[in-house]
Coordinates of C-alpha atoms in Angstrom, one line a residue:
M1 CA -35.4 -7.6 -62.9
T2 CA -31.8 -6.6 -63.5
E3 CA -29.2 -6.3 -60.7
A4 CA -29.0 -2.5 -61.2
A5 CA -32.7 -2.2 -60.8
R6 CA -32.9 -4.4 -57.7
P7 CA -31.6 -1.9 -55.1
A8 CA -34.0 0.8 -56.5
A9 CA -36.9 -1.6 -56.2
A10 CA -35.8 -2.5 -52.7
A11 CA -35.5 1.2 -51.8
A12 CA -39.0 1.8 -53.2
H13 CA -40.5 -0.6 -50.7
L14 CA -38.5 0.5 -47.7
P15 CA -40.1 3.0 -45.3
V16 CA -37.8 5.9 -44.5
A17 CA -37.9 5.1 -40.8
A18 CA -36.3 1.7 -41.5
V19 CA -32.9 3.3 -41.9
D20 CA -33.1 4.7 -38.4
A21 CA -32.2 1.6 -36.5
R22 CA -32.5 3.5 -33.2
A23 CA -36.2 3.7 -33.7
E24 CA -38.1 0.8 -32.1
R25 CA -41.2 1.6 -34.2
P26 CA -41.7 3.4 -37.5
V27 CA -41.8 7.2 -37.3
A28 CA -44.8 8.8 -39.1
L29 CA -43.3 11.3 -41.6
T30 CA -45.1 13.9 -43.7
G31 CA -43.7 15.0 -47.0
P32 CA -42.9 12.7 -49.8
S33 CA -46.0 10.7 -50.8
T34 CA -45.3 9.2 -54.1
P35 CA -43.0 6.1 -54.5
D36 CA -40.5 8.2 -56.6
E37 CA -40.3 10.9 -54.0
R38 CA -39.8 8.3 -51.2
E39 CA -37.2 6.5 -53.2
A40 CA -35.3 9.7 -53.9
L41 CA -35.4 10.7 -50.2
F42 CA -34.2 7.2 -49.1
R43 CA -31.4 7.3 -51.7
R44 CA -30.1 10.6 -50.4
V45 CA -30.1 9.3 -46.8
F46 CA -28.6 6.0 -47.9
Q47 CA -25.8 7.6 -49.9
G48 CA -25.1 10.5 -47.6
S49 CA -25.2 8.8 -44.2
T50 CA -22.0 8.8 -42.2
A51 CA -23.1 5.5 -40.7
G52 CA -22.6 2.3 -42.7
I53 CA -25.8 0.9 -44.1
A54 CA -26.3 -2.5 -45.8
I55 CA -29.6 -3.8 -47.3
F56 CA -30.3 -7.6 -47.3
D57 CA -33.1 -9.5 -48.9
A58 CA -35.4 -11.9 -47.0
D59 CA -32.8 -14.7 -47.3
G60 CA -30.0 -12.6 -45.9
A61 CA -28.3 -12.0 -49.2
L62 CA -26.5 -8.6 -49.5
V63 CA -28.3 -6.3 -51.9
E64 CA -26.3 -3.1 -51.5
A65 CA -23.9 -1.3 -49.1
N66 CA -23.7 2.4 -48.9
P67 CA -20.4 4.4 -49.5
A68 CA -19.8 4.9 -45.7
L69 CA -19.9 1.1 -45.1
K70 CA -17.6 0.4 -48.1
A71 CA -15.1 3.1 -46.8
M72 CA -15.3 1.7 -43.3
L73 CA -14.7 -2.0 -44.0
A74 CA -12.0 -3.9 -45.9
P75 CA -13.3 -5.4 -49.2
A76 CA -13.2 -8.9 -47.7
A77 CA -15.6 -7.9 -44.9
L78 CA -18.2 -6.9 -47.5
D79 CA -18.6 -10.5 -48.5
P80 CA -22.1 -11.3 -47.3
A81 CA -20.8 -14.4 -45.4
A82 CA -18.3 -12.2 -43.6
L83 CA -20.6 -9.3 -43.0
L84 CA -23.5 -11.1 -41.2
T85 CA -24.3 -14.7 -40.5
P86 CA -27.6 -16.6 -40.8
D87 CA -27.9 -16.5 -37.0
D88 CA -28.0 -12.7 -37.1
F89 CA -31.3 -12.9 -39.1
A90 CA -32.8 -15.6 -36.8
D91 CA -34.3 -13.1 -34.3
D92 CA -38.0 -12.6 -34.9
G93 CA -38.0 -9.0 -33.5
D94 CA -38.1 -5.9 -35.6
V95 CA -34.7 -4.6 -34.4
T96 CA -31.7 -6.7 -33.2
R97 CA -28.6 -5.1 -31.8
F98 CA -25.1 -6.6 -31.4
R99 CA -21.4 -5.9 -31.5
R100 CA -19.2 -7.2 -34.3
E101 CA -15.5 -7.0 -34.9
F102 CA -14.4 -6.5 -38.5
A103 CA -11.1 -5.4 -40.2
D104 CA -10.6 -2.0 -41.8
E105 CA -8.8 -1.5 -45.1
A106 CA -5.4 -1.5 -43.4
G107 CA -6.2 -4.9 -41.8
D108 CA -6.5 -3.4 -38.3
P109 CA -9.4 -4.4 -36.0
L110 CA -12.5 -2.4 -36.3
W111 CA -15.3 -2.6 -33.7
T112 CA -18.8 -1.8 -34.6
D113 CA -22.3 -1.6 -33.1
V114 CA -24.8 -3.1 -35.5
A115 CA -28.6 -2.5 -35.5
L116 CA -30.4 -4.9 -37.8
S117 CA -34.0 -3.9 -38.7
A118 CA -36.6 -6.1 -40.4
V119 CA -38.8 -4.6 -43.0
R120 CA -42.0 -6.7 -43.3
D121 CA -44.6 -7.1 -46.0
D122 CA -48.3 -6.9 -45.6
Q123 CA -48.4 -10.4 -44.1
G124 CA -45.7 -9.5 -41.5
R125 CA -43.0 -11.6 -43.1
P126 CA -39.5 -10.1 -43.4
R127 CA -39.0 -8.8 -46.9
W128 CA -35.8 -6.8 -46.4
H129 CA -33.3 -6.4 -43.7
V130 CA -31.4 -3.1 -43.1
A131 CA -28.2 -3.1 -41.0
V132 CA -26.9 0.2 -39.7
V133 CA -23.2 -0.2 -38.7
E134 CA -21.6 2.4 -36.4
N135 CA -17.8 2.5 -36.0
T136 CA -17.1 2.3 -32.2
T137 CA -13.4 1.4 -32.4
E138 CA -12.4 4.6 -30.6
Q139 CA -14.8 3.9 -27.8
H140 CA -13.6 0.3 -27.6
V141 CA -10.0 1.3 -27.5
L142 CA -10.7 3.9 -24.9
R143 CA -12.6 1.3 -22.8
D144 CA -9.7 -1.1 -23.1
Y145 CA -7.2 1.6 -22.2
L146 CA -9.2 2.7 -19.2
R147 CA -9.6 -0.9 -18.1
H148 CA -5.9 -1.5 -18.5
Q149 CA -5.1 1.7 -16.6
A150 CA -7.4 0.6 -13.8
L151 CA -5.5 -2.7 -13.4
H152 CA -1.9 -1.7 -14.2
D153 CA 0.7 0.6 -12.8
V154 CA 1.2 3.6 -15.1
L155 CA 4.9 3.9 -14.6
T156 CA 6.1 0.3 -15.0
G157 CA 3.2 -1.3 -16.9
L158 CA 3.0 -4.1 -14.3
P159 CA -0.3 -5.2 -12.8
N160 CA -1.3 -3.1 -9.8
R161 CA -2.5 -4.2 -6.4
Q162 CA -6.1 -4.7 -7.5
S163 CA -5.1 -6.8 -10.5
F164 CA -2.6 -8.7 -8.5
L165 CA -5.1 -9.6 -5.7
S166 CA -7.5 -10.8 -8.4
K167 CA -4.8 -13.0 -9.9
L168 CA -3.8 -14.3 -6.4
E169 CA -7.4 -15.3 -5.8
Q170 CA -7.5 -17.2 -9.1
V171 CA -4.3 -19.1 -8.3
L172 CA -5.6 -20.0 -4.8
G173 CA -8.5 -21.6 -6.4
R174 CA -6.3 -24.1 -8.3
P175 CA -4.4 -27.1 -6.9
G176 CA -0.7 -27.0 -6.3
S177 CA 1.9 -25.0 -4.4
L178 CA 2.6 -21.3 -4.8
T179 CA 5.3 -18.9 -3.8
L180 CA 4.5 -15.3 -2.9
I181 CA 7.3 -12.7 -2.5
Y182 CA 6.7 -9.2 -1.1
L183 CA 9.6 -6.8 -1.9
D184 CA 10.5 -3.3 -0.7
V185 CA 13.2 -1.6 -2.7
D186 CA 15.6 0.2 -0.3
S187 CA 17.2 2.8 -2.5
V188 CA 14.3 4.7 -4.1
A189 CA 13.9 7.4 -1.5
I190 CA 17.7 8.1 -1.6
V191 CA 17.7 8.3 -5.4
N192 CA 14.7 10.6 -5.3
D193 CA 16.3 13.0 -2.9
G194 CA 19.8 12.7 -4.3
L195 CA 19.3 12.5 -8.1
G196 CA 15.7 13.6 -8.6
Y197 CA 12.4 11.9 -9.1
E198 CA 13.0 11.2 -12.7
S199 CA 15.9 9.0 -11.7
G200 CA 13.8 7.4 -9.0
D201 CA 11.1 6.6 -11.6
E202 CA 13.7 5.1 -13.9
L203 CA 15.0 3.0 -11.1
L204 CA 11.6 1.5 -10.4
K205 CA 11.2 0.7 -14.1
V206 CA 14.6 -1.1 -14.1
V207 CA 13.6 -3.0 -11.0
A208 CA 10.3 -4.1 -12.6
R209 CA 12.2 -5.4 -15.7
R210 CA 14.8 -7.3 -13.6
L211 CA 12.2 -8.9 -11.5
A212 CA 10.3 -10.1 -14.6
D213 CA 13.6 -11.4 -16.0
V214 CA 14.4 -13.4 -12.9
V215 CA 11.1 -15.3 -13.1
A216 CA 10.8 -15.4 -16.8
D217 CA 11.0 -19.2 -16.9
E218 CA 8.3 -19.6 -14.3
D219 CA 4.5 -19.3 -14.4
A220 CA 4.8 -16.0 -12.6
T221 CA 3.2 -12.6 -12.1
V222 CA 5.1 -9.5 -11.1
A223 CA 3.2 -6.5 -9.8
R224 CA 3.9 -3.1 -8.4
L225 CA 1.8 -2.7 -5.3
G226 CA 2.5 1.0 -4.8
G227 CA 5.5 3.3 -4.1
D228 CA 8.6 1.1 -3.9
E229 CA 6.8 -2.1 -3.1
F230 CA 6.6 -5.0 -5.5
A231 CA 5.1 -8.5 -5.4
V232 CA 6.0 -11.7 -7.3
L233 CA 3.6 -14.7 -7.5
I234 CA 4.9 -18.0 -8.7
E235 CA 2.8 -21.1 -9.4
D236 CA 5.3 -23.7 -8.4
S237 CA 6.5 -26.4 -10.7
P238 CA 9.0 -29.3 -10.1
T239 CA 11.7 -27.0 -11.4
T240 CA 10.9 -23.9 -9.3
P241 CA 14.0 -23.0 -7.3
G242 CA 14.0 -23.1 -3.5
I243 CA 13.4 -19.9 -1.5
S244 CA 17.0 -19.3 -0.8
A245 CA 17.9 -19.7 -4.5
L246 CA 15.1 -17.3 -5.5
A247 CA 16.3 -14.8 -2.9
E248 CA 19.9 -15.1 -4.2
A249 CA 18.8 -14.7 -7.9
I250 CA 16.7 -11.6 -7.1
E251 CA 19.6 -10.1 -5.0
E252 CA 22.0 -10.7 -7.8
A253 CA 19.7 -9.2 -10.4
L254 CA 19.0 -6.0 -8.4
T255 CA 22.5 -5.4 -7.1
E256 CA 24.0 -4.9 -10.6
P257 CA 24.5 -1.1 -10.7
V258 CA 21.8 0.9 -12.5
P259 CA 23.1 3.8 -14.7
L260 CA 21.2 6.9 -13.6
A261 CA 22.2 10.5 -14.3
G262 CA 25.7 9.4 -15.2
H263 CA 26.1 7.3 -12.0
G264 CA 26.0 3.6 -11.3
V265 CA 23.4 3.2 -8.5
G266 CA 23.2 0.1 -6.4
V267 CA 19.9 -1.4 -5.5
S268 CA 18.9 -3.7 -2.7
A269 CA 15.5 -4.9 -1.5
G270 CA 14.0 -6.5 1.6
M271 CA 11.9 -9.6 0.8
G272 CA 9.3 -11.6 2.6
F273 CA 8.6 -15.2 1.3
V274 CA 5.5 -17.3 1.7
R275 CA 5.4 -20.8 0.2
T276 CA 2.1 -22.6 0.7
S277 CA -0.2 -25.2 -0.8
A278 CA -3.2 -24.1 1.4
R279 CA -5.6 -23.6 -1.4
G280 CA -8.8 -21.6 -0.8
S281 CA -7.0 -19.2 1.5
D282 CA -7.8 -15.6 1.6
A283 CA -5.7 -13.6 -0.8
L284 CA -5.5 -10.5 1.4
A285 CA -4.5 -12.6 4.4
L286 CA -1.7 -14.3 2.4
L287 CA -0.5 -10.9 1.2
R288 CA -0.5 -9.7 4.8
Q289 CA 1.6 -12.7 5.8
A290 CA 4.2 -11.9 3.1
H291 CA 4.2 -8.2 4.1
S292 CA 4.7 -9.0 7.8
T293 CA 7.5 -11.4 7.0
L294 CA 9.1 -8.6 5.0
R295 CA 8.9 -6.2 7.9
R296 CA 10.4 -8.7 10.3
A297 CA 13.3 -9.2 7.8
Q298 CA 13.8 -5.4 7.5
S299 CA 14.2 -5.1 11.3
G300 CA 17.6 -6.8 10.7
G301 CA 18.7 -4.1 8.2
K302 CA 18.6 -3.3 4.5
G303 CA 18.6 -6.0 1.9
Q304 CA 17.4 -8.8 4.2
W305 CA 14.9 -11.5 3.5
G306 CA 12.8 -13.9 5.6
V307 CA 10.4 -16.8 5.3
Y308 CA 7.0 -16.8 6.9
D309 CA 6.7 -18.3 10.3
A310 CA 3.3 -18.7 11.8
G311 CA 4.4 -18.4 15.4
E312 CA 6.3 -15.1 14.8
D313 CA 3.4 -13.8 12.8
A314 CA 1.0 -14.5 15.7
L315 CA 3.3 -12.5 18.0
D316 CA 3.5 -9.7 15.5
R317 CA -0.2 -9.5 15.1
T318 CA -0.6 -9.2 18.8
R319 CA 1.9 -6.4 18.9
L320 CA 0.3 -4.6 16.0
S321 CA -3.2 -5.0 17.4
L322 CA -2.0 -3.3 20.6
I323 CA -0.3 -0.5 18.6
A324 CA -3.4 0.1 16.6
T325 CA -5.7 0.3 19.6
M326 CA -3.3 2.4 21.8
P327 CA -4.7 5.9 20.8
G328 CA -8.2 4.9 21.7
A329 CA -7.0 3.4 25.0
L330 CA -5.2 6.6 25.9
Q331 CA -8.2 8.7 25.0
N332 CA -10.5 6.5 27.0
G333 CA -8.4 6.5 30.1
E334 CA -7.4 2.8 29.8
I335 CA -3.7 3.8 30.1
A336 CA -2.9 5.3 33.5
L337 CA 0.2 6.1 35.6
H338 CA 1.3 4.4 38.7
Y339 CA 4.2 5.4 40.9
L340 CA 7.0 3.3 42.2
P341 CA 9.0 4.3 45.3
V342 CA 12.6 5.3 44.7
E343 CA 14.6 4.6 47.9
R344 CA 18.0 5.4 49.3
D345 CA 18.9 3.1 52.2
G346 CA 15.2 2.2 52.6
E347 CA 14.0 5.8 52.7
R348 CA 11.8 7.1 49.9
V349 CA 13.4 10.1 48.2
A350 CA 11.4 10.1 44.9
V351 CA 8.8 8.3 42.9
A352 CA 9.2 6.8 39.4
A353 CA 6.2 7.3 37.0
R354 CA 5.3 4.2 35.1
L355 CA 2.7 3.7 32.4
R356 CA 0.2 1.0 33.2
W357 CA -2.1 -0.4 30.5
H358 CA -4.2 -3.5 31.3
E359 CA -5.5 -4.4 27.8
A360 CA -8.7 -6.5 28.1
E361 CA -7.7 -9.2 25.6
Y362 CA -3.9 -9.3 25.9
G363 CA -3.4 -8.4 29.6
P364 CA -0.8 -6.0 31.1
V365 CA 1.4 -3.9 28.9
S366 CA 4.6 -2.6 30.4
H367 CA 5.9 1.0 30.5
D368 CA 8.7 0.3 28.1
D369 CA 6.3 -1.5 25.7
C370 CA 3.9 1.5 25.8
L371 CA 6.8 3.8 24.9
R372 CA 7.9 1.5 22.1
F373 CA 4.4 1.2 20.7
A374 CA 4.0 5.0 20.8
D375 CA 7.2 5.5 18.8
E376 CA 6.1 3.0 16.2
L377 CA 2.7 4.6 15.9
G378 CA 4.0 8.2 15.8
L379 CA 2.1 8.9 19.1
S380 CA 5.2 9.7 21.1
G381 CA 4.7 13.5 21.2
H382 CA 1.1 13.3 22.4
L383 CA 2.0 10.6 25.0
A384 CA 4.9 12.7 26.3
E385 CA 2.7 15.7 26.8
W386 CA 0.2 13.7 28.8
L387 CA 2.8 11.8 30.7
L388 CA 4.7 15.0 31.8
E389 CA 1.5 16.8 32.8
E390 CA 0.2 13.9 34.9
A391 CA 3.6 13.1 36.5
C392 CA 4.3 16.8 37.4
D393 CA 0.8 17.2 38.9
F394 CA 1.4 14.1 41.1
A395 CA 4.9 15.3 42.2
A396 CA 3.6 18.7 43.1
T397 CA 0.8 17.2 45.2
E398 CA 3.2 14.7 46.9
D399 CA 6.0 17.2 47.3
L400 CA 8.5 14.6 46.0
P401 CA 10.8 14.4 42.9
V402 CA 9.4 12.3 40.1
V403 CA 11.5 10.2 37.6
V404 CA 9.9 10.2 34.2
R405 CA 11.4 7.8 31.7
L406 CA 11.1 8.8 28.0
S407 CA 11.2 6.8 24.7
P408 CA 13.9 7.3 22.1
D409 CA 11.6 9.5 19.9
Q410 CA 10.6 11.6 22.9
S411 CA 14.2 12.0 24.0
R412 CA 15.2 13.6 20.7
G413 CA 11.9 15.3 20.0
P414 CA 12.1 19.0 19.0
D415 CA 9.1 19.8 21.2
L416 CA 10.4 18.2 24.4
T417 CA 11.5 21.3 26.2
A418 CA 8.3 23.2 25.4
Q419 CA 6.3 20.3 26.7
V420 CA 8.4 20.2 29.9
A421 CA 8.0 24.0 30.4
E422 CA 4.2 23.8 30.0
A423 CA 4.0 20.8 32.4
L424 CA 6.1 22.7 35.0
R425 CA 4.0 25.8 34.6
T426 CA 0.6 24.3 35.0
S427 CA 1.6 22.1 37.9
S428 CA 3.8 24.8 39.7
L429 CA 6.4 22.0 40.3
P430 CA 9.9 23.3 40.9
P431 CA 12.1 22.2 38.0
R432 CA 14.6 20.5 40.2
R433 CA 11.9 18.0 41.3
L434 CA 11.4 16.7 37.7
W435 CA 14.0 14.0 37.0
L436 CA 13.8 13.4 33.3
S437 CA 15.4 10.2 32.1
L438 CA 16.3 10.3 28.4
S439 CA 16.9 7.1 26.4
A440 CA 20.4 6.1 25.6
R441 CA 19.1 4.3 22.5
S442 CA 18.4 7.7 21.0
L443 CA 22.1 8.7 21.0
P444 CA 23.3 6.7 17.9
E445 CA 20.4 7.9 15.8
D446 CA 20.4 11.6 16.5
P447 CA 23.1 12.6 19.1
D448 CA 22.9 16.3 18.3
A449 CA 19.1 16.5 19.0
V450 CA 19.5 14.6 22.3
E451 CA 22.4 16.9 23.4
D452 CA 20.4 20.0 22.5
N453 CA 17.6 18.8 24.7
L454 CA 20.0 17.9 27.6
T455 CA 21.5 21.4 27.4
A456 CA 18.1 23.2 27.3
L457 CA 16.8 21.1 30.2
A458 CA 19.8 22.0 32.3
D459 CA 19.2 25.7 31.6
M460 CA 15.6 25.1 32.9
G461 CA 16.9 23.5 36.1
V462 CA 15.5 20.0 35.4
R463 CA 17.4 17.1 36.7
R464 CA 18.6 14.9 33.8
L465 CA 19.2 11.2 33.7
L466 CA 20.1 8.6 31.0
H467 CA 18.4 5.2 31.0
G468 CA 19.2 1.9 29.2
V469 CA 22.9 2.8 29.6
T470 CA 25.4 0.1 28.5
F471 CA 28.3 2.3 29.4
A472 CA 29.6 2.6 25.9
L473 CA 32.2 5.3 25.4
P474 CA 29.7 7.9 23.8
E475 CA 27.4 7.3 26.8
L476 CA 30.2 7.9 29.3
S477 CA 31.2 11.0 27.4
I478 CA 27.6 12.4 27.7
V479 CA 27.5 11.6 31.4
E480 CA 30.6 13.7 32.1
R481 CA 30.1 16.5 29.5
H482 CA 26.5 17.2 30.6
R483 CA 27.0 16.5 34.3
L484 CA 24.0 14.2 34.4
H485 CA 22.2 13.7 37.7
G486 CA 22.0 10.0 37.3
V487 CA 22.1 6.9 35.0
E488 CA 19.8 3.9 34.8
P489 CA 21.8 0.9 33.6
A490 CA 20.3 -1.6 31.2
A491 CA 19.5 -5.0 32.6
P492 CA 22.9 -6.5 33.5
P493 CA 24.1 -9.6 31.6
C494 CA 24.7 -12.8 33.5
E495 CA 28.2 -13.6 32.3
P496 CA 30.9 -13.0 35.0
L497 CA 33.1 -10.9 32.7
A498 CA 30.3 -8.5 31.9
R499 CA 29.2 -8.2 35.5
D500 CA 32.8 -7.6 36.6
A501 CA 33.2 -4.8 33.9
L502 CA 29.9 -3.2 35.2
A503 CA 31.1 -3.3 38.8
A504 CA 34.3 -1.6 37.7
V505 CA 32.7 1.1 35.7
L506 CA 30.0 2.1 38.2
P507 CA 32.5 3.8 40.6
L508 CA 33.8 5.9 37.6
V509 CA 30.3 7.0 36.9
R510 CA 29.7 7.9 40.5
A511 CA 33.0 9.8 40.6
A512 CA 31.7 11.9 37.7
G513 CA 28.8 13.0 40.0
A514 CA 26.1 10.8 38.6
L515 CA 23.8 8.7 40.8
V516 CA 23.2 5.1 39.8
V517 CA 19.5 4.4 39.8
S518 CA 18.3 0.8 39.1
E519 CA 15.5 -1.6 39.8
H520 CA 17.9 -4.5 39.1
D521 CA 20.3 -6.3 41.5
L522 CA 23.4 -4.2 40.9
P523 CA 26.4 -3.5 43.2
E524 CA 26.7 -0.2 44.9
V525 CA 23.4 1.3 43.6
D526 CA 22.6 4.7 45.0
L527 CA 18.9 4.7 44.4
V528 CA 16.6 1.6 44.1
V529 CA 13.3 1.7 42.3
R530 CA 11.0 -0.7 44.2
S531 CA 8.7 -2.5 41.8
R532 CA 7.1 -4.6 44.6

């Protein structure tokens, strides 16, 4: 038999259903009944199919490939040894499915799904094999793209949080030391608002490149965790720099001005460092340690960095746990008010409202801590509303003035006067019996808002005080300009010079018409808050 006649003979013995590799069993067809008719029908399918089709003999030798397969694959891939291997024919089943990577005519990768069908003789022995080859390169590329997108940041191309945590878990499973850096870029919000979001995006891309350059000589992974937060993971080697050297290198790289919209923009970042060889640790816990270290560093200002300290971290976790549970404690009535007597020469003239929270695990939480936690949590407005209502109701019942001490956020809050008016209305308390003490700490941050509240409260007839006073010049100016009813000095320092200065300034404050109210041991105090 000639080579030209061989494919035709092969086709004559192939059932039409064999070219449909998706069929697990032959499909009964009606129509062509003679060998010539079946051969003609198969030839039309073989030649016209958009899927690649290859016919092999029982030994796995390539008999013929259809035009679609020839157009699909590079010529070298049509070599029988390159197309399929003996192992591909080893399966005893009628249909075998697998994926195979080839190369196209341009030499680019081409991914395919292959269905290899066995055509058996009357004794059940494979006589021919038919491979149907489907080009799935587009689907493969799409899957890879989606997988990459799921694990990488779209803007910078860096690994995202999910991918970074997976990498961190892998590294924690290997011996040796690692360094984890959590970074928060300080300037992004300013650039977004000042130069536009396109400039902000460009800034983030520059930061990503510079961080990668800094650790290019290390076995390191740089990731963008979200927003303006980045992380760097270094698998330490004998040549890995110390933490201070790493911090200096990152600062130097980031502070070089970035050209944006025709301007040179400076960049700084807060950084939290964790260096550990505690393998098998929890990746999320380690990342949290680096993040909490960053937040402690940022409390000292922009562009600061710090190293993880287990003792400080434990204190932070206690504080954050209290902050997280505070809304529930307030809703459940675990936070209450108690009232301390305010005395003049031993006679009670008012009461001071103090928050009292005895947390089951951590014990008592002070009034000032409750106020600070509320500000950190964004709960200050809700707490102020409840605090004012409760205090005014108590003062109306006792027919005594009540001193209510506010947090910095409450002192400059835009809703303060409305909350005060509502509390006075519902309690029927005369405004002069509400002594509202605003925080001196709020003055440097938003003096205009504080002074607006002081003016509005004066118009309502509420007595106004200022607490936490250190008698700085702006504070003294507020006392005189707004004719405050009183001041509550901050805890006095122990140094003789500072105490002498305090003793000298108190008469000046009193001469301006303000009472001196304190629960500390101060000279010439007008009103004493008795805590015992």
